PDB file of C-alpha atoms in Angstrom:
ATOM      1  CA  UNK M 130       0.000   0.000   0.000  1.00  0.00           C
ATOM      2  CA  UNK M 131       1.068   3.700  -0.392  1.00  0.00           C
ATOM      3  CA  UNK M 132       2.707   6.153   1.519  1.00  0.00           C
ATOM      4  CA  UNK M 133      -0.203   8.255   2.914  1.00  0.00           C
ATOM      5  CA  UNK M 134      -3.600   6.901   2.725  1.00  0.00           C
ATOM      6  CA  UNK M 135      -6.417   9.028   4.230  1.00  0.00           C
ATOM      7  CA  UNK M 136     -10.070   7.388   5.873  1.00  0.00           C
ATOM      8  CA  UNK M 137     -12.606   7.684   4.809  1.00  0.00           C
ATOM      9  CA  UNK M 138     -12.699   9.126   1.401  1.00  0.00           C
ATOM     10  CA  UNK M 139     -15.401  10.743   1.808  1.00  0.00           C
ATOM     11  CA  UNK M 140     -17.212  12.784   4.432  1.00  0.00           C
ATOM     12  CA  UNK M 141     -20.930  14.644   5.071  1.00  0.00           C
ATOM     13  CA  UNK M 142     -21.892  16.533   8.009  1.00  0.00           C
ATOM     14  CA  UNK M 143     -24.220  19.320   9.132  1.00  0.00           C
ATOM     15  CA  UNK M 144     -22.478  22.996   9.723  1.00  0.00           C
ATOM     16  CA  UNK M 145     -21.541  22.910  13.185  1.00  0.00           C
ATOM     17  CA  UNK M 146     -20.175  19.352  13.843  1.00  0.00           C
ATOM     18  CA  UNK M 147     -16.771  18.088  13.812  1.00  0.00           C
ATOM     19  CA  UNK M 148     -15.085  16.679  11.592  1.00  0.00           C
ATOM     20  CA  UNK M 149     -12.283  13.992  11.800  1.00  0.00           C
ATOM     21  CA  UNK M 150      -9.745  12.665   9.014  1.00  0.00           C
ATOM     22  CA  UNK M 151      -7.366   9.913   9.234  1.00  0.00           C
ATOM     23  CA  UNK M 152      -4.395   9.540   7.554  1.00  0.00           C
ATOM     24  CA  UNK M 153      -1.783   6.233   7.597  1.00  0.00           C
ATOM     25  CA  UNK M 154       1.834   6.575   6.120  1.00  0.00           C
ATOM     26  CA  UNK M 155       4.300   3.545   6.041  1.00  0.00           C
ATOM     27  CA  UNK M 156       7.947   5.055   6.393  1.00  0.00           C
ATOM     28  CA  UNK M 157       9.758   7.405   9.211  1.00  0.00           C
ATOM     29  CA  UNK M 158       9.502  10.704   8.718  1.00  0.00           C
ATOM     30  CA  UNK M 159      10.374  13.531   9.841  1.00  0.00           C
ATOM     31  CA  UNK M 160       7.133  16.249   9.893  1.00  0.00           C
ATOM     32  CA  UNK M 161       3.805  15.866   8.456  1.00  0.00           C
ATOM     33  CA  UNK M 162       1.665  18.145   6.927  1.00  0.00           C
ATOM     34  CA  UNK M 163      -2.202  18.903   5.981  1.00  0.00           C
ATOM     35  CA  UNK M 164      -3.010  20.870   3.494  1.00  0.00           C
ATOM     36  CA  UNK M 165      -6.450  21.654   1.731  1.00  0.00           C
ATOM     37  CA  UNK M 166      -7.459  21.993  -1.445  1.00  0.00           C
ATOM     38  CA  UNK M 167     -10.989  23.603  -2.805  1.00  0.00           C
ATOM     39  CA  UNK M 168     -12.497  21.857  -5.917  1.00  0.00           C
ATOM     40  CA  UNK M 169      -9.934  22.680  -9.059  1.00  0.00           C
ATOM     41  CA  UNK M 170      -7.744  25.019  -6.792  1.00  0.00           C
ATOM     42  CA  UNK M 171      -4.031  24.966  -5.668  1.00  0.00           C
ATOM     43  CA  UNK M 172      -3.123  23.220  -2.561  1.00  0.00           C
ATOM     44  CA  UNK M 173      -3.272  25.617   0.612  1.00  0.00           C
ATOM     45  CA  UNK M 174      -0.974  24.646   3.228  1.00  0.00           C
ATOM     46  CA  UNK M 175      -3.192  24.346   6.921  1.00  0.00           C
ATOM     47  CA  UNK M 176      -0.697  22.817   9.802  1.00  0.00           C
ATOM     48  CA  UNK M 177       2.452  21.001  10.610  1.00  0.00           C
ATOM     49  CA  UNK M 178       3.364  18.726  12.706  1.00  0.00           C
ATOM     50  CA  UNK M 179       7.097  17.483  14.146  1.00  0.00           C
ATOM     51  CA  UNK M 180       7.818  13.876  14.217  1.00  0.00           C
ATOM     52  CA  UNK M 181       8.518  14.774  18.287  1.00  0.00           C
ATOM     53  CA  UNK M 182       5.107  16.836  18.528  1.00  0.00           C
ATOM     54  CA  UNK M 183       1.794  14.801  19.627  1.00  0.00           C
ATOM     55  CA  UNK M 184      -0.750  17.480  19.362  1.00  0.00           C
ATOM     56  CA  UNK M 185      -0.735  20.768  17.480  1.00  0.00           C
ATOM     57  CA  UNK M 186      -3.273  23.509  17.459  1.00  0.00           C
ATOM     58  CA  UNK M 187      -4.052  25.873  14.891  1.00  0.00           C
ATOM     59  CA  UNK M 188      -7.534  27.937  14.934  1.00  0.00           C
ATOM     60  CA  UNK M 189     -10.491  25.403  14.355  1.00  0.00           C
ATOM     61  CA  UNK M 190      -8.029  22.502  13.650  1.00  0.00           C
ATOM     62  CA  UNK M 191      -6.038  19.938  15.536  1.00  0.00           C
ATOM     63  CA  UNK M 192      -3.936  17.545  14.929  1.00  0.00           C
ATOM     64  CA  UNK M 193      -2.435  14.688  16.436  1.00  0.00           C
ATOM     65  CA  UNK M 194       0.550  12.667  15.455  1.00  0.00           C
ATOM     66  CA  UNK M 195       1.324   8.906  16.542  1.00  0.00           C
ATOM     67  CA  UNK M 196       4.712   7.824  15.084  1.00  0.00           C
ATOM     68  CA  UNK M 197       3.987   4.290  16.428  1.00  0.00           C
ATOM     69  CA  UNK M 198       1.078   4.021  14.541  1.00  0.00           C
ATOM     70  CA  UNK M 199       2.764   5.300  12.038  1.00  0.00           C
ATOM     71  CA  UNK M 200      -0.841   7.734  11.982  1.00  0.00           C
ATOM     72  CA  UNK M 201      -1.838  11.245  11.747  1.00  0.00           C
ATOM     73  CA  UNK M 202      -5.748  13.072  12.267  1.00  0.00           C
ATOM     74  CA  UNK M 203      -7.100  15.781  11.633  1.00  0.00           C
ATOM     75  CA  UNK M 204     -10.156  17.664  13.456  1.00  0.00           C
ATOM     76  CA  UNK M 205     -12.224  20.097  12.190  1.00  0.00           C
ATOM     77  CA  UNK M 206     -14.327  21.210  14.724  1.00  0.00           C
ATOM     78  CA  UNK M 207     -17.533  23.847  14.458  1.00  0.00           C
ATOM     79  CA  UNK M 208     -17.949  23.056  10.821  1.00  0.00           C
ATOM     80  CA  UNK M 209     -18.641  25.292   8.288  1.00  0.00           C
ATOM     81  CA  UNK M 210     -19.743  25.085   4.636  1.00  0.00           C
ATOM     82  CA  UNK M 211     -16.859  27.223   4.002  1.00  0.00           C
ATOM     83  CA  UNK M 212     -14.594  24.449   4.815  1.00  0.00           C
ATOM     84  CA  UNK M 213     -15.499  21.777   2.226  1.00  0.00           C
ATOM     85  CA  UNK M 214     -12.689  20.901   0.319  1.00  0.00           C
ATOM     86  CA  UNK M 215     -10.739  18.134  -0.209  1.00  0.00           C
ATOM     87  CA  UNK M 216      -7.924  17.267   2.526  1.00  0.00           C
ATOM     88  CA  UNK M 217      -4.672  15.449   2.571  1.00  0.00           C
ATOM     89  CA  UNK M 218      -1.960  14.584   4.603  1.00  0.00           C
ATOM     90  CA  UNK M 219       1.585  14.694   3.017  1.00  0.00           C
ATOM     91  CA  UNK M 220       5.055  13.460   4.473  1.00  0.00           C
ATOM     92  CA  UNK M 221       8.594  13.856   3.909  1.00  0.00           C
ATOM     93  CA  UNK M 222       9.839   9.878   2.993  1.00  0.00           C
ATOM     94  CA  UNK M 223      12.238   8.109   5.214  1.00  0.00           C
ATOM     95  CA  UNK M 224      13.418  11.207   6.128  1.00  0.00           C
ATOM     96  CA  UNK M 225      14.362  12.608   3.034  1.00  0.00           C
ATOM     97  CA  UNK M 226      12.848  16.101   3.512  1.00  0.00           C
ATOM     98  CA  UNK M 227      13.507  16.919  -0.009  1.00  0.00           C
ATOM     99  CA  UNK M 228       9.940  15.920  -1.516  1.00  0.00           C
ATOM    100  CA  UNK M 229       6.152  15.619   0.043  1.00  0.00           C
ATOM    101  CA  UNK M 230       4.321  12.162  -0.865  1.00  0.00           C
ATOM    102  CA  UNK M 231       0.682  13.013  -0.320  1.00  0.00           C
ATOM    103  CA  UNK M 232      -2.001  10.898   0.702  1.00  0.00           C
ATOM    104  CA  UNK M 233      -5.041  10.244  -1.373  1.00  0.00           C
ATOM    105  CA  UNK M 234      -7.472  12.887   0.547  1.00  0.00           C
ATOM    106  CA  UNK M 235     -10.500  12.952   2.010  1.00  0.00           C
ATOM    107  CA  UNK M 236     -13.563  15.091   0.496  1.00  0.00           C
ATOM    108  CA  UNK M 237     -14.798  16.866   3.006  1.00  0.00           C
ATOM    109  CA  UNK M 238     -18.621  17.960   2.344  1.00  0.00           C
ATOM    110  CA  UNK M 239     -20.045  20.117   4.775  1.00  0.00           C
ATOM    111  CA  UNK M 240     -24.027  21.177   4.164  1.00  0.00           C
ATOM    112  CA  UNK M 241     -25.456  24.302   5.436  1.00  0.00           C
TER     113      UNK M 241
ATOM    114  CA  UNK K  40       0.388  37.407   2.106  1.00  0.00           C
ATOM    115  CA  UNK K  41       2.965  36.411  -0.026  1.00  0.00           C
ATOM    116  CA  UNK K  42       2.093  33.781  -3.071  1.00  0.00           C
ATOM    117  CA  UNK K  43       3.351  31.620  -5.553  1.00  0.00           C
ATOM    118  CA  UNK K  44       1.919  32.376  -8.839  1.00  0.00           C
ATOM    119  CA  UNK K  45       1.563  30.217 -12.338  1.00  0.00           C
ATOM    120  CA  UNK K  46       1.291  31.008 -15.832  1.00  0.00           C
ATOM    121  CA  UNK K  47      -1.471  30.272 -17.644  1.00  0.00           C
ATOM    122  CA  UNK K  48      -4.119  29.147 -15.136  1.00  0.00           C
ATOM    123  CA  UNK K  49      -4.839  26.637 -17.982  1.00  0.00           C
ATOM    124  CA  UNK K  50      -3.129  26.152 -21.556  1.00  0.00           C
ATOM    125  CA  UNK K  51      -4.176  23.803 -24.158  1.00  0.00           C
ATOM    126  CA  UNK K  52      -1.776  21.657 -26.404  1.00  0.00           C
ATOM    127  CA  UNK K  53      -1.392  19.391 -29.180  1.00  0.00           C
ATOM    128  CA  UNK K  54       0.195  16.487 -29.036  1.00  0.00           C
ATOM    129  CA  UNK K  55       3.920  16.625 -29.315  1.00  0.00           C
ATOM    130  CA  UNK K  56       4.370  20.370 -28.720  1.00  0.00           C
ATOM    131  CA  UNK K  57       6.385  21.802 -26.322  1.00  0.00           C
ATOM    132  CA  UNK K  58       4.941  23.637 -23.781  1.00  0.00           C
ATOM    133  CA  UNK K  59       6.558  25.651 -20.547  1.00  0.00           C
ATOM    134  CA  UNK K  60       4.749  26.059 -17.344  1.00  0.00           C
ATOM    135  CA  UNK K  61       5.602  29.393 -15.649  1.00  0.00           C
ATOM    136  CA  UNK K  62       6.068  30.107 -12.081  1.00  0.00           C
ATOM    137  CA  UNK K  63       6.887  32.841 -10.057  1.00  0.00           C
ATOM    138  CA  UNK K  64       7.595  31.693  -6.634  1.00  0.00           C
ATOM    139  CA  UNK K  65       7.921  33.617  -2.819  1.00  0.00           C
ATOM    140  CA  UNK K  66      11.159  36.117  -3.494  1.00  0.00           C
ATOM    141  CA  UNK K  67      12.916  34.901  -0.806  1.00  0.00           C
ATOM    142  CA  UNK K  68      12.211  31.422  -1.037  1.00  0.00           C
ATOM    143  CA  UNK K  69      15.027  28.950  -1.543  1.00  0.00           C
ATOM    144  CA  UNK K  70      13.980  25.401  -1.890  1.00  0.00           C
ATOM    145  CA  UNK K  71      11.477  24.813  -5.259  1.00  0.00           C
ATOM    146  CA  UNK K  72       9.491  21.736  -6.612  1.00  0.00           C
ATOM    147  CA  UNK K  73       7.022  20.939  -9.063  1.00  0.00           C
ATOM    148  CA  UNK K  74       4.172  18.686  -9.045  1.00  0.00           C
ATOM    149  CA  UNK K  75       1.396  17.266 -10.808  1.00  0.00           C
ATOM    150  CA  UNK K  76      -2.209  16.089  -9.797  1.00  0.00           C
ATOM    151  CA  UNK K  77      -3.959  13.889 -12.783  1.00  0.00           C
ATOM    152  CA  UNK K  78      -7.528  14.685 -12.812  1.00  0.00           C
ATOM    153  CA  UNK K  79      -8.961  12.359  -9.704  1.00  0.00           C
ATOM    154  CA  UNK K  80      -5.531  11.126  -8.367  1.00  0.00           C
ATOM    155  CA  UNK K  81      -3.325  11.927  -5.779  1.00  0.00           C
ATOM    156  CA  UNK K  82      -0.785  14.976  -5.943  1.00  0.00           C
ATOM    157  CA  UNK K  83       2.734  13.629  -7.388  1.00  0.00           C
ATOM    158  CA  UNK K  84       6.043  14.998  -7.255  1.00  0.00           C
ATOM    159  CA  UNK K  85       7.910  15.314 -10.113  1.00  0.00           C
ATOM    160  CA  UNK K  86      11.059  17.609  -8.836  1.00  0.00           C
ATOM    161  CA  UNK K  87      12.664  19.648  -6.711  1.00  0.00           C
ATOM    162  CA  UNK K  88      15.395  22.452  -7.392  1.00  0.00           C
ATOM    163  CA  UNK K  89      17.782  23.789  -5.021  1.00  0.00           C
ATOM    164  CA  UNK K  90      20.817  26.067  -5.274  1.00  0.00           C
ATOM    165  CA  UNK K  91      20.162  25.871  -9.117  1.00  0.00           C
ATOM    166  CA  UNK K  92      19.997  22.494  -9.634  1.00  0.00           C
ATOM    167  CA  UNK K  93      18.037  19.771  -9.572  1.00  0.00           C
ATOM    168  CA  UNK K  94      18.328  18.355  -5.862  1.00  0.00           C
ATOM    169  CA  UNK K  95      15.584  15.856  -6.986  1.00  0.00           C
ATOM    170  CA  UNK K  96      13.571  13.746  -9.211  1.00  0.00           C
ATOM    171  CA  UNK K  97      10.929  11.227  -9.885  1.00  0.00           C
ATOM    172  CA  UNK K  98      10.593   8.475 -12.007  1.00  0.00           C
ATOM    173  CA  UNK K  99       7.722  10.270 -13.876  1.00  0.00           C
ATOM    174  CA  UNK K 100      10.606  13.591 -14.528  1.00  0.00           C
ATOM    175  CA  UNK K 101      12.187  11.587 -17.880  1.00  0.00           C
ATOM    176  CA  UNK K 102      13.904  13.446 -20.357  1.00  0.00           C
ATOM    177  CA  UNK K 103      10.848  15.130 -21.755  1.00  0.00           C
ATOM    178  CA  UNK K 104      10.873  17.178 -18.497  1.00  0.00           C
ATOM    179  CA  UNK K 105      13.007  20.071 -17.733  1.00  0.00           C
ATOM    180  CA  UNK K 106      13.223  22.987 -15.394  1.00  0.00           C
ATOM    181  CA  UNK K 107      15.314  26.407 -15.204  1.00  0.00           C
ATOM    182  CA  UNK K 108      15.409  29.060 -12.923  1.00  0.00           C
ATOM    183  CA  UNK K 109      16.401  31.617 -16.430  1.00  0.00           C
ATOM    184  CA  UNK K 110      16.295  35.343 -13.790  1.00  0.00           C
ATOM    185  CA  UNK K 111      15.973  34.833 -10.694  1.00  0.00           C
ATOM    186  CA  UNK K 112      12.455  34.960 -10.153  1.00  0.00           C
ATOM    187  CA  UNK K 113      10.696  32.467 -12.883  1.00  0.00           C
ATOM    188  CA  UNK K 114      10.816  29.117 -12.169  1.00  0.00           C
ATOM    189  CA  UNK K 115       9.407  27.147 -15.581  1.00  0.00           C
ATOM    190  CA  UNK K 116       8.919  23.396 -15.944  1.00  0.00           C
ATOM    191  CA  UNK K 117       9.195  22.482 -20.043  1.00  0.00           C
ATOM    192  CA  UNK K 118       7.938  19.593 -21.543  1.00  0.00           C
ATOM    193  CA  UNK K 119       9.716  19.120 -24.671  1.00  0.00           C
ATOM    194  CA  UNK K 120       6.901  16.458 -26.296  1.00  0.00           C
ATOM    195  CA  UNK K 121       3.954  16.771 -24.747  1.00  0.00           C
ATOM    196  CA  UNK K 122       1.587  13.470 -24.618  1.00  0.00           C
ATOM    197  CA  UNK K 123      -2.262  12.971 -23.837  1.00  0.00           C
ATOM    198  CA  UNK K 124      -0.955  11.554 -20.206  1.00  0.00           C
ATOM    199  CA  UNK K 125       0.733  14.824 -19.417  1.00  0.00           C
ATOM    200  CA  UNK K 126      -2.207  16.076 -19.116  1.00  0.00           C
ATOM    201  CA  UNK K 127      -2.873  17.210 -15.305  1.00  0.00           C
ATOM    202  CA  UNK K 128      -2.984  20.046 -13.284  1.00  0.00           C
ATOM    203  CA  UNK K 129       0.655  21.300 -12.436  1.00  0.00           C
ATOM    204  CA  UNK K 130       1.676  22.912  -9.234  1.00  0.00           C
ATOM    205  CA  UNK K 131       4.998  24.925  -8.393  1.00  0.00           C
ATOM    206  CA  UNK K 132       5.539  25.737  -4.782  1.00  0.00           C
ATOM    207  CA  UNK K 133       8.532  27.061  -2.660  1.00  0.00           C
ATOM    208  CA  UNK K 134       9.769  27.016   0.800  1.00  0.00           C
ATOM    209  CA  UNK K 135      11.953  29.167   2.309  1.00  0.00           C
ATOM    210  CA  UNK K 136      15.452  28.315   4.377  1.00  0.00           C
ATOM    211  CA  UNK K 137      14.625  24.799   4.830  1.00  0.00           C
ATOM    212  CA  UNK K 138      12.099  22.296   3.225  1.00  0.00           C
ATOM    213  CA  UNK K 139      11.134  21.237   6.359  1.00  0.00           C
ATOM    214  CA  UNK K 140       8.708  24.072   7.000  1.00  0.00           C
ATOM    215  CA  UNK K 141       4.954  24.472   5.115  1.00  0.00           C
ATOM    216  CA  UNK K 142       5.034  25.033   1.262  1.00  0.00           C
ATOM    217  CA  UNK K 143       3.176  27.400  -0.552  1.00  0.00           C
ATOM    218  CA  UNK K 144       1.827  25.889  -3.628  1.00  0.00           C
ATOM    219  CA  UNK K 145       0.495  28.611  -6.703  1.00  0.00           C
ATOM    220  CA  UNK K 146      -3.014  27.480  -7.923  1.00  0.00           C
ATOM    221  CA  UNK K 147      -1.954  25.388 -10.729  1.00  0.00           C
ATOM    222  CA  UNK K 148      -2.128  24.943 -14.652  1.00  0.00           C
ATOM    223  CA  UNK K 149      -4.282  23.176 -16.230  1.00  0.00           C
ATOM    224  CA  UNK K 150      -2.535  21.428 -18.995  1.00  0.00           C
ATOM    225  CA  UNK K 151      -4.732  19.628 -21.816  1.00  0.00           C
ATOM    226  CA  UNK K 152      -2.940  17.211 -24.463  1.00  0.00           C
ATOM    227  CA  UNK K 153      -5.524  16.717 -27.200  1.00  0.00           C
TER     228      UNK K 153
END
């Protein structure tokens, strides 16, 4: 399997609830990243996180980081129809820092 | 807020032309890559430049791929013989003193191969 796989692929909520992505990578590394992409758009970088960091905070998002999992999430919380896009995780590989293998997303769908 | 920015948003080509991409990445950015998203698939990267040269490649960068950094400011990916699986939706994006921070991708071209 590949690098950086997101669950699920898909996602629907209501305005106002949370929203949770998964993403599963195979290698060390040494940061991950979410980024966000609207429908056609460029990529729009959202949060990083250190291979030593846990938890990181940004605005409505959080992310958490288990190296022994070898597994990443992100939260959305207080949805809004603003924020449906698609979202993926991307990684450095094995350490090399020198390229990003992304995951294959999740589309995010949030109704008002 | 500082951005990356690509020329054309979308360009359409025949088969076996040439075509360059055109970006203009964050001025004081060091660390530059390109990458390519067929329609429905995941994001792919094809190369990343560095000190003016290439510091990396992929398998899909062959010899019909190259970049150049020609003044300083543009950063172009060229693809000398352009076929119908070329076409995608290209990103540039930069980082600044090490590529271990966020990158800022442009919005993309939309490259056709008919």
């Amino acid at each position: 399997s590949q690098q950086g796989e997101e669950d699920p692929q898909a996602l629907s909520i209501q305005e106002g609830e949370n929203a949770t992505m998964n993403c599963s990578y195979k290698t060390s590394i040494n940061n991950l990243q979410w980024y966000r992409q609207n429908s056609g758009r460029g990529l729009v970088h959202l949060i990083l996180i250190r291979s030593n960091e846990r938890e990181k905070h940004s605005g409505r998002l959080r992310v958490t980081l288990d190296t022994s999992k070898k597994s990443s999430s992100l939260l959305i919380t207080a949805s809004r129809a603003a924020d449906t896009a698609s979202y993926f995780c991307a990684t450095d590989y094995e350490g090399n820092t020198d390229k990003l293998i992304f995951g294959t997303g999740t589309r995010l769908q949030v109704f008002p | 807020e500082p951005e990356v920015t690509q020329t054309p948003s979308h360009q359409v080509t025949q088969m076996g032309q040439e075509v360059i991409l055109r970006c203009v990445p964050i001025s004081n950015h060091l660390y530059f890559y390109w990458y390519r998203q067929i329609l429905g698939q995941k994001v792919e990267f094809l190369v990343s430049f560095y000190n003016n040269e290439i510091s990396e490649k992929s398998e899909i960068f062959d010899d019909q791929f190259s970049v150049e950094r020609p003044d300083g400011s543009n950063f172009t990916l060229k693809i000398r013989s352009t076929k119908l699986e070329d076409s995608a939706m290209y990103f540039c994006a930069s980082t600044g003193t090490a590529p271990t921070y966020g990158y800022t991708f442009g919005s993309g071209t939309r490259l056709t191969v008919v």
